[in-house]
Tab-separated table of C-alpha atoms and ligand atoms in Angstrom:
chain	number	residue	atom	x	y	z
A	1	MET	CA	0.256	-0.030	0.669
A	2	LYS	CA	1.074	3.396	-0.780
A	3	VAL	CA	1.588	4.981	2.528
A	4	LEU	CA	1.808	8.509	3.707
A	5	VAL	CA	3.184	8.906	6.864
A	6	ILE	CA	2.102	12.307	9.397
A	7	GLY	CA	4.950	12.366	12.092
A	8	GLY	CA	7.069	10.126	10.763
A	9	ALA	CA	10.135	11.274	12.167
A	10	GLY	CA	9.201	11.332	15.702
A	11	TYR	CA	9.698	8.393	17.925
A	12	ILE	CA	7.406	5.605	17.828
A	13	GLY	CA	6.074	7.427	14.057
A	14	SER	CA	9.720	5.767	13.139
A	15	HIS	CA	9.483	2.489	14.049
A	16	VAL	CA	5.913	2.697	12.296
A	17	VAL	CA	7.752	3.332	9.396
A	18	LYS	CA	10.681	0.781	9.894
A	19	ALA	CA	7.164	-1.809	10.773
A	20	LEU	CA	5.881	-0.628	6.843
A	21	LEU	CA	8.873	-1.321	5.011
A	22	LYS	CA	9.670	-4.797	6.621
A	23	LYS	CA	5.643	-5.128	4.710
A	24	ASN	CA	6.773	-3.716	1.825
A	25	HIS	CA	4.414	-0.932	1.514
A	26	GLU	CA	5.449	2.213	-0.685
A	27	ILE	CA	5.900	5.570	2.530
A	28	THR	CA	6.359	8.738	2.191
A	29	VAL	CA	7.258	10.465	6.104
A	30	PHE	CA	5.133	13.859	5.736
A	31	ASP	CA	7.074	15.600	9.456
A	32	ASN	CA	8.547	19.646	10.723
A	33	LEU	CA	10.836	18.033	12.158
A	34	SER	CA	10.113	19.763	15.607
A	35	SER	CA	10.412	17.195	17.723
A	36	GLY	CA	11.313	15.128	15.127
A	37	LEU	CA	14.713	13.736	13.757
A	38	ARG	CA	16.038	13.104	10.483
A	39	GLN	CA	18.044	11.171	11.312
A	40	ASN	CA	15.131	8.325	12.127
A	41	LEU	CA	14.204	8.315	8.459
A	42	PHE	CA	15.574	5.539	6.484
A	43	LYS	CA	16.494	6.408	2.540
A	44	GLN	CA	13.677	4.172	1.759
A	45	ASN	CA	10.819	6.338	2.832
A	46	THR	CA	10.238	9.655	0.165
A	47	PHE	CA	10.476	12.358	3.011
A	48	ILE	CA	7.416	15.539	2.856
A	49	HIS	CA	8.939	18.398	5.108
A	50	GLY	CA	5.680	19.893	6.333
A	51	ASP	CA	3.592	21.025	8.724
A	52	ILE	CA	0.206	19.717	9.283
A	53	LEU	CA	-0.830	23.363	10.621
A	54	ASN	CA	-0.444	24.607	6.434
A	55	PRO	CA	-3.311	23.036	4.579
A	56	ALA	CA	-1.514	23.870	1.568
A	57	GLN	CA	1.288	21.328	2.798
A	58	LEU	CA	-1.048	19.188	3.010
A	59	ASP	CA	-3.565	18.853	0.631
A	60	ALA	CA	-0.092	18.693	-2.166
A	61	ALA	CA	0.671	16.267	0.058
A	62	PHE	CA	-2.253	14.087	-0.427
A	63	GLU	CA	-2.211	14.669	-3.700
A	64	ARG	CA	0.213	12.817	-4.844
A	65	GLY	CA	-2.774	10.358	-3.926
A	66	PHE	CA	-2.435	7.864	-0.926
A	67	ASP	CA	-4.071	4.293	-0.117
A	68	ALA	CA	-4.103	4.729	3.719
A	69	PHE	CA	-2.030	7.120	6.646
A	70	ILE	CA	-1.318	7.305	10.285
A	71	HIS	CA	-1.427	10.198	11.910
A	72	LEU	CA	0.816	10.628	14.860
A	73	ALA	CA	1.530	13.582	15.638
A	74	ALA	CA	0.605	15.670	18.074
A	75	SER	CA	2.593	17.830	20.970
A	76	LYS	CA	1.857	14.529	24.501
A	77	ALA	CA	3.210	16.766	26.933
A	78	ALA	CA	0.491	15.498	29.781
A	79	GLY	CA	1.963	18.056	32.023
A	80	GLU	CA	2.944	20.426	29.523
A	81	SER	CA	-0.705	20.512	28.275
A	82	MET	CA	-2.573	21.681	31.365
A	83	ILE	CA	-0.275	24.407	30.981
A	84	VAL	CA	0.231	25.394	28.086
A	85	PRO	CA	-3.431	24.471	26.812
A	86	GLU	CA	-3.936	26.169	23.430
A	87	LYS	CA	-0.116	24.933	21.944
A	88	TYR	CA	-2.090	21.655	22.310
A	89	ALA	CA	-5.733	23.478	21.612
A	90	VAL	CA	-3.488	23.921	17.945
A	91	ASN	CA	-1.100	20.794	17.241
A	92	ASN	CA	-3.246	18.569	18.867
A	93	ILE	CA	-7.021	19.281	17.718
A	94	ILE	CA	-6.277	21.880	14.394
A	95	GLY	CA	-3.819	20.278	12.921
A	96	THR	CA	-6.335	16.660	13.224
A	97	ILE	CA	-9.635	18.358	11.791
A	98	ASN	CA	-6.155	20.204	8.697
A	99	ILE	CA	-5.464	16.420	7.740
A	100	LEU	CA	-8.873	14.943	8.002
A	101	ASN	CA	-10.423	17.505	5.555
A	102	ALA	CA	-7.384	17.154	3.177
A	103	ALA	CA	-7.384	13.391	3.126
A	104	MET	CA	-10.980	13.490	1.953
A	105	LYS	CA	-10.192	16.109	-0.871
A	106	HIS	CA	-8.175	13.275	-1.391
A	107	ASN	CA	-10.328	10.358	-1.660
A	108	CYS	CA	-7.964	8.920	0.969
A	109	LYS	CA	-10.085	7.502	3.296
A	110	LYS	CA	-8.051	4.965	5.528
A	111	MET	CA	-6.703	6.087	8.616
A	112	VAL	CA	-4.133	4.951	11.961
A	113	PHE	CA	-4.384	7.616	14.759
A	114	SER	CA	-2.126	7.153	17.393
A	115	SER	CA	-4.678	8.115	20.484
A	116	SER	CA	-3.706	7.460	24.329
A	117	ALA	CA	-4.101	5.245	27.165
A	118	ALA	CA	-5.097	9.392	28.834
A	119	VAL	CA	-8.332	9.521	26.896
A	120	PHE	CA	-9.442	7.461	30.334
A	121	GLY	CA	-8.257	9.600	33.423
A	122	ALA	CA	-7.927	7.828	36.395
A	123	PRO	CA	-9.391	4.490	36.786
A	124	GLN	CA	-12.920	3.049	37.813
A	125	TYR	CA	-11.611	-0.767	37.779
A	126	LEU	CA	-8.766	-2.839	36.556
A	127	PRO	CA	-6.806	-3.673	33.385
A	128	ILE	CA	-8.691	-1.086	32.038
A	129	ASP	CA	-10.514	-1.968	28.040
A	130	GLU	CA	-11.954	-0.723	25.845
A	131	LYS	CA	-15.185	-0.070	27.716
A	132	HIS	CA	-14.214	1.333	30.235
A	133	PRO	CA	-15.216	4.812	31.538
A	134	GLN	CA	-13.345	8.421	29.722
A	135	ASN	CA	-12.675	11.565	32.045
A	136	PRO	CA	-9.417	12.449	30.721
A	137	GLU	CA	-7.517	14.394	33.650
A	138	ASN	CA	-5.029	15.933	31.600
A	139	PHE	CA	-5.967	18.614	28.549
A	140	TYR	CA	-3.429	16.538	26.433
A	141	GLY	CA	-5.711	13.784	27.038
A	142	TYR	CA	-8.983	15.368	26.188
A	143	THR	CA	-7.622	16.342	23.008
A	144	LYS	CA	-6.977	12.569	22.609
A	145	LEU	CA	-10.692	11.843	22.849
A	146	ASP	CA	-11.770	14.687	20.891
A	147	ILE	CA	-10.446	14.100	17.772
A	148	GLU	CA	-11.841	9.911	18.875
A	149	HIS	CA	-15.022	11.795	18.452
A	150	TYR	CA	-14.553	13.190	14.928
A	151	LEU	CA	-13.349	9.993	13.526
A	152	ALA	CA	-16.938	8.063	14.591
A	153	TRP	CA	-18.257	11.746	12.418
A	154	TYR	CA	-16.029	11.259	9.730
A	155	ASP	CA	-16.713	7.596	9.448
A	156	GLN	CA	-19.818	7.864	9.304
A	157	ILE	CA	-20.555	11.387	7.161
A	158	ARG	CA	-17.568	10.490	4.646
A	159	GLY	CA	-17.353	6.979	4.743
A	160	LEU	CA	-13.190	6.639	6.763
A	161	LYS	CA	-12.055	3.832	8.086
A	162	TYR	CA	-10.042	3.826	11.205
A	163	ALA	CA	-8.194	2.929	13.601
A	164	ALA	CA	-7.576	4.726	16.913
A	165	LEU	CA	-4.912	2.940	18.421
A	166	ARG	CA	-5.099	3.825	22.532
A	167	TYR	CA	-1.355	3.611	23.560
A	168	PHE	CA	-0.088	2.753	27.385
A	169	ASN	CA	2.578	4.366	28.831
A	170	ALA	CA	5.610	3.312	25.268
A	171	ALA	CA	8.902	1.892	25.891
A	172	GLY	CA	11.764	0.981	24.604
A	173	TYR	CA	13.847	1.458	21.192
A	174	ASP	CA	14.456	-0.689	18.436
A	175	PRO	CA	15.412	-4.408	18.730
A	176	GLU	CA	17.996	-4.400	15.811
A	177	GLY	CA	19.535	-0.869	16.957
A	178	GLU	CA	19.006	0.259	13.726
A	179	LEU	CA	17.147	3.177	15.672
A	180	TYR	CA	18.694	5.406	18.302
A	181	GLY	CA	17.053	9.601	18.197
A	182	LEU	CA	17.624	10.186	21.385
A	183	GLU	CA	13.986	13.285	21.849
A	184	GLN	CA	14.841	16.026	23.675
A	185	ASN	CA	14.945	17.148	27.926
A	186	PRO	CA	12.611	13.808	28.026
A	187	ALA	CA	10.557	13.808	30.519
A	188	ASN	CA	8.873	10.266	30.433
A	189	LEU	CA	9.945	7.811	33.171
A	190	LEU	CA	13.142	4.443	31.209
A	191	PRO	CA	14.697	7.910	29.206
A	192	VAL	CA	14.994	10.149	32.438
A	193	ILE	CA	16.178	7.116	34.122
A	194	MET	CA	19.108	6.151	31.388
A	195	GLU	CA	20.008	10.104	30.412
A	196	VAL	CA	21.116	8.944	34.624
A	197	ALA	CA	22.818	5.716	34.050
A	198	ALA	CA	24.509	7.716	31.254
A	199	GLY	CA	26.159	9.884	33.557
A	200	MET	CA	24.343	13.525	31.271
A	201	ARG	CA	21.384	14.047	34.869
A	202	LYS	CA	23.206	14.183	38.426
A	203	GLU	CA	19.864	12.603	39.898
A	204	MET	CA	16.926	11.579	39.494
A	205	SER	CA	13.398	12.400	41.539
A	206	ILE	CA	10.621	9.112	42.216
A	207	PHE	CA	7.529	11.080	42.446
A	208	GLY	CA	5.934	9.680	45.208
A	209	ASN	CA	6.862	5.979	47.876
A	210	ASP	CA	3.055	6.009	49.765
A	211	TYR	CA	0.903	5.188	46.724
A	212	ASP	CA	-1.413	2.240	47.952
A	213	THR	CA	0.357	-0.297	45.971
A	214	ARG	CA	2.842	-3.224	46.134
A	215	ASP	CA	6.241	-0.436	46.891
A	216	GLY	CA	4.301	2.194	47.031
A	217	THR	CA	4.965	3.924	43.575
A	218	CYS	CA	3.259	4.287	41.359
A	219	ILE	CA	2.201	0.868	38.991
A	220	ARG	CA	2.462	1.752	35.062
A	221	ASP	CA	2.185	-0.381	31.653
A	222	TYR	CA	5.328	0.314	29.292
A	223	VAL	CA	4.404	-1.146	25.976
A	224	HIS	CA	7.323	-1.866	22.889
A	225	VAL	CA	6.862	1.350	21.136
A	226	ALA	CA	7.944	-2.084	18.835
A	227	ASP	CA	5.235	-3.328	19.595
A	228	LEU	CA	3.442	-0.279	18.800
A	229	ALA	CA	4.719	-0.286	16.233
A	230	ASP	CA	3.257	-3.820	14.753
A	231	ALA	CA	-0.043	-2.786	15.994
A	232	HIS	CA	-0.383	-0.188	13.400
A	233	VAL	CA	0.582	-2.638	10.317
A	234	LYS	CA	-1.915	-5.887	11.497
A	235	ALA	CA	-4.282	-2.352	12.229
A	236	LEU	CA	-3.919	-0.923	8.368
A	237	ASP	CA	-4.106	-4.570	6.856
A	238	TYR	CA	-7.784	-4.847	9.413
A	239	ILE	CA	-8.603	-1.582	7.595
A	240	SER	CA	-8.238	-2.904	4.959
A	241	ALA	CA	-9.773	-6.519	4.931
A	242	LYS	CA	-12.664	-5.322	7.314
A	243	ASN	CA	-13.643	-2.274	5.710
A	244	GLU	CA	-14.737	-1.056	9.772
A	245	SER	CA	-13.177	0.786	11.890
A	246	LEU	CA	-11.597	0.418	15.286
A	247	THR	CA	-11.033	1.381	18.541
A	248	VAL	CA	-8.478	-0.519	21.051
A	249	ASN	CA	-5.816	-0.188	23.531
A	250	LEU	CA	-2.599	-1.464	23.795
A	251	GLY	CA	-0.630	-2.111	26.600
A	252	SER	CA	1.879	-5.486	27.406
A	253	GLU	CA	-0.924	-5.908	30.853
A	254	THR	CA	1.800	-5.965	33.268
A	255	GLY	CA	1.746	-3.558	36.406
A	256	ILE	CA	5.721	-2.101	36.753
A	257	SER	CA	6.195	0.599	39.583
A	258	VAL	CA	8.692	3.168	38.978
A	259	THR	CA	10.952	1.453	42.183
A	260	GLU	CA	10.809	-1.747	40.087
A	261	MET	CA	11.683	-0.092	36.761
A	262	VAL	CA	15.031	1.736	38.480
A	263	GLU	CA	16.537	-1.129	39.994
A	264	ALA	CA	15.572	-3.703	37.095
A	265	ALA	CA	18.158	-0.968	35.084
A	266	ARG	CA	20.764	-1.060	38.002
A	267	ARG	CA	21.188	-4.135	37.431
A	268	ILE	CA	20.901	-4.243	33.569
A	269	THR	CA	22.962	-1.066	33.137
A	270	GLY	CA	24.830	-2.225	36.196
A	271	LYS	CA	25.179	2.118	37.521
A	272	GLU	CA	24.093	3.622	40.870
A	273	ILE	CA	21.600	5.512	39.666
A	274	PRO	CA	20.531	7.883	42.594
A	275	ALA	CA	17.379	8.090	42.774
A	276	LYS	CA	15.893	11.033	45.682
A	277	TYR	CA	11.956	9.947	46.715
A	278	VAL	CA	10.402	13.221	46.124
A	279	ASP	CA	6.715	14.368	46.446
A	280	ARG	CA	3.807	13.571	44.025
A	281	ARG	CA	3.813	15.049	40.377
A	282	PRO	CA	0.059	15.982	40.175
A	283	GLY	CA	-2.452	14.606	38.179
A	284	ASP	CA	-1.032	10.565	38.512
A	285	PRO	CA	-2.847	7.872	39.503
A	286	SER	CA	-1.339	5.713	41.490
A	287	CYS	CA	-2.317	2.104	38.547
A	288	LEU	CA	-2.942	2.097	35.407
A	289	TYR	CA	-2.359	-1.458	33.174
A	290	ALA	CA	-4.809	-2.328	29.891
A	291	THR	CA	-6.422	-5.109	28.969
A	292	SER	CA	-5.359	-6.057	25.043
A	293	ALA	CA	-7.588	-8.605	24.943
A	294	TYR	CA	-9.399	-7.439	22.063
A	295	ALA	CA	-6.732	-6.143	20.518
A	296	ARG	CA	-5.337	-9.900	21.066
A	297	GLU	CA	-8.994	-11.001	19.381
A	298	LYS	CA	-9.322	-7.936	16.590
A	299	LEU	CA	-5.398	-7.536	15.129
A	300	ASN	CA	-4.218	-10.559	16.284
A	301	TRP	CA	-1.924	-8.161	18.332
A	302	LYS	CA	-0.013	-9.394	21.102
A	303	ALA	CA	3.561	-7.241	23.203
A	304	GLN	CA	6.580	-9.422	22.688
A	305	TYR	CA	8.933	-7.094	23.546
A	306	SER	CA	7.420	-6.215	26.730
A	307	ASP	CA	9.618	-7.036	28.957
A	308	ILE	CA	11.423	-4.773	31.453
A	309	ASP	CA	14.605	-6.194	30.388
A	310	THR	CA	13.346	-5.735	26.872
A	311	LEU	CA	12.176	-2.193	27.709
A	312	ILE	CA	15.624	-1.023	28.982
A	313	SER	CA	18.005	-2.703	27.390
A	314	SER	CA	17.031	-2.126	23.863
A	315	THR	CA	17.074	1.738	24.819
A	316	TRP	CA	20.429	1.741	27.063
A	317	GLN	CA	21.736	0.144	23.314
A	318	ALA	CA	20.306	3.227	22.395
A	319	TYR	CA	22.027	5.412	24.672
A	320	GLN	CA	25.059	4.088	24.295
A	321	LYS	CA	25.219	4.340	21.019
A	322	ASN	CA	24.315	8.393	21.221
A	323	LEU	CA	27.314	7.772	23.684
A	324	GLY	CA	29.451	5.896	21.037
A	325	LYS	CA	29.854	3.413	23.028
B	1	UFG	N1	8.380	9.502	37.427
B	1	UFG	C1	8.742	8.768	37.768
B	1	UFG	N2	9.788	9.975	37.746
B	1	UFG	C2	10.218	11.235	36.211
B	1	UFG	C3	9.395	10.955	35.429
B	1	UFG	C4	8.222	10.044	36.108
B	1	UFG	O1	9.022	8.708	39.153
B	1	UFG	O2	11.213	11.738	36.531
B	1	UFG	C5	6.942	8.194	37.413
B	1	UFG	C6	5.407	8.772	36.904
B	1	UFG	O3	5.364	9.865	38.523
B	1	UFG	C7	4.626	8.087	36.661
B	1	UFG	C8	5.410	7.420	35.651
B	1	UFG	O4	6.946	7.271	36.731
B	1	UFG	O5	4.230	7.321	38.273
B	1	UFG	C9	5.650	7.217	35.015
B	1	UFG	O6	5.592	8.582	34.430
B	1	UFG	P1	4.936	9.244	32.770
B	1	UFG	O7	5.191	9.967	32.586
B	1	UFG	O8	7.118	8.187	31.751
B	1	UFG	O9	4.547	8.334	31.881
B	1	UFG	P2	2.549	8.910	31.428
B	1	UFG	O10	2.075	7.330	32.370
B	1	UFG	O11	2.909	9.862	33.124
B	1	UFG	O12	2.357	8.968	30.732
B	1	UFG	C10	2.787	8.613	29.812
B	1	UFG	C11	2.538	9.035	28.738
B	1	UFG	C12	1.480	10.043	27.767
B	1	UFG	C13	0.499	8.604	28.345
B	1	UFG	C14	-0.153	7.501	28.799
B	1	UFG	C15	-0.619	6.835	29.060
B	1	UFG	O13	4.167	10.203	27.969
B	1	UFG	O14	1.899	10.575	27.194
B	1	UFG	O15	1.440	7.439	29.472
B	1	UFG	O16	-0.623	5.706	30.222
B	1	UFG	F1	-1.272	9.765	28.436
């Protein structure tokens, strides 16, 4: 298939492009390189340096003719979205509307969309399935939920067929070591741990050790980016074969605590990784993990690389390559 991957130079996008190329899809990446990296591009893909806030650039891109598009271009820092919601309203909501309208104009009606577990907010029960109530706790999560609603309307009115993939905590790097572009100023747990292990930061903070969990620190469902990439390929196949839309959770179904992650990183890297306990970070639910039974049933998808050792060792490998080791 000819696929336009919007945000394909980013962390998750580049892993998705790699998985699609392996299945012989013909890929064009559209990215403004605001957080994406040139080093994440493959020589086999065409690249358009464009912005989703520029409808003319999107129009010119879709004019080339695609069978499907994947939309991974978004602002994604939940904390920041509560400080500068305008950025999230514009980049995520207006950007997506621009993409949808350009795609519809050029009759490109198959889409895979990066949604998020952030659409759920604080868990009312665990594991979180697709029917769990949706009450986002931050504006970032709201933008993803809002876009899911747009997609349903575009399906009904314009015949768009989409897969909304709700990622839990994306982590890890290409197990083959080909992709190792690092995100700048990371705030997510595993990159922060790695920066300390690599000597790029002195120490890290663990946000709260008085939660009602097995060791007092927050539990999350970390899902390897290569597993997420595989789900995009399968979602595209599903939409093409069934001609129906789909919304699924993607998680490893395993909860890992912050302390467990830090301790495993010490073991795997052999580094001390100084960590101090500090106050809770506002808006953090104590425990969050998915059931991926629906993804298994519909997409025949199951996480393969999302065990704690592969998550950490693949990320450590990426950091070491950047440090020239
Ligand atoms: N944490 C620390 N210290 C740090 C960074 C994180 O203790 O320096 C803790 C957090 O408090 C939390 C856990 O590690 O308990 C994971 O935090 P992240 O910031 O890595 O991830 P979140 O669970 O907050 O959110 C992530 C993505 C969101 C996405 C969500 C889906 O950043 O975009 O997963 O589950 F919506």
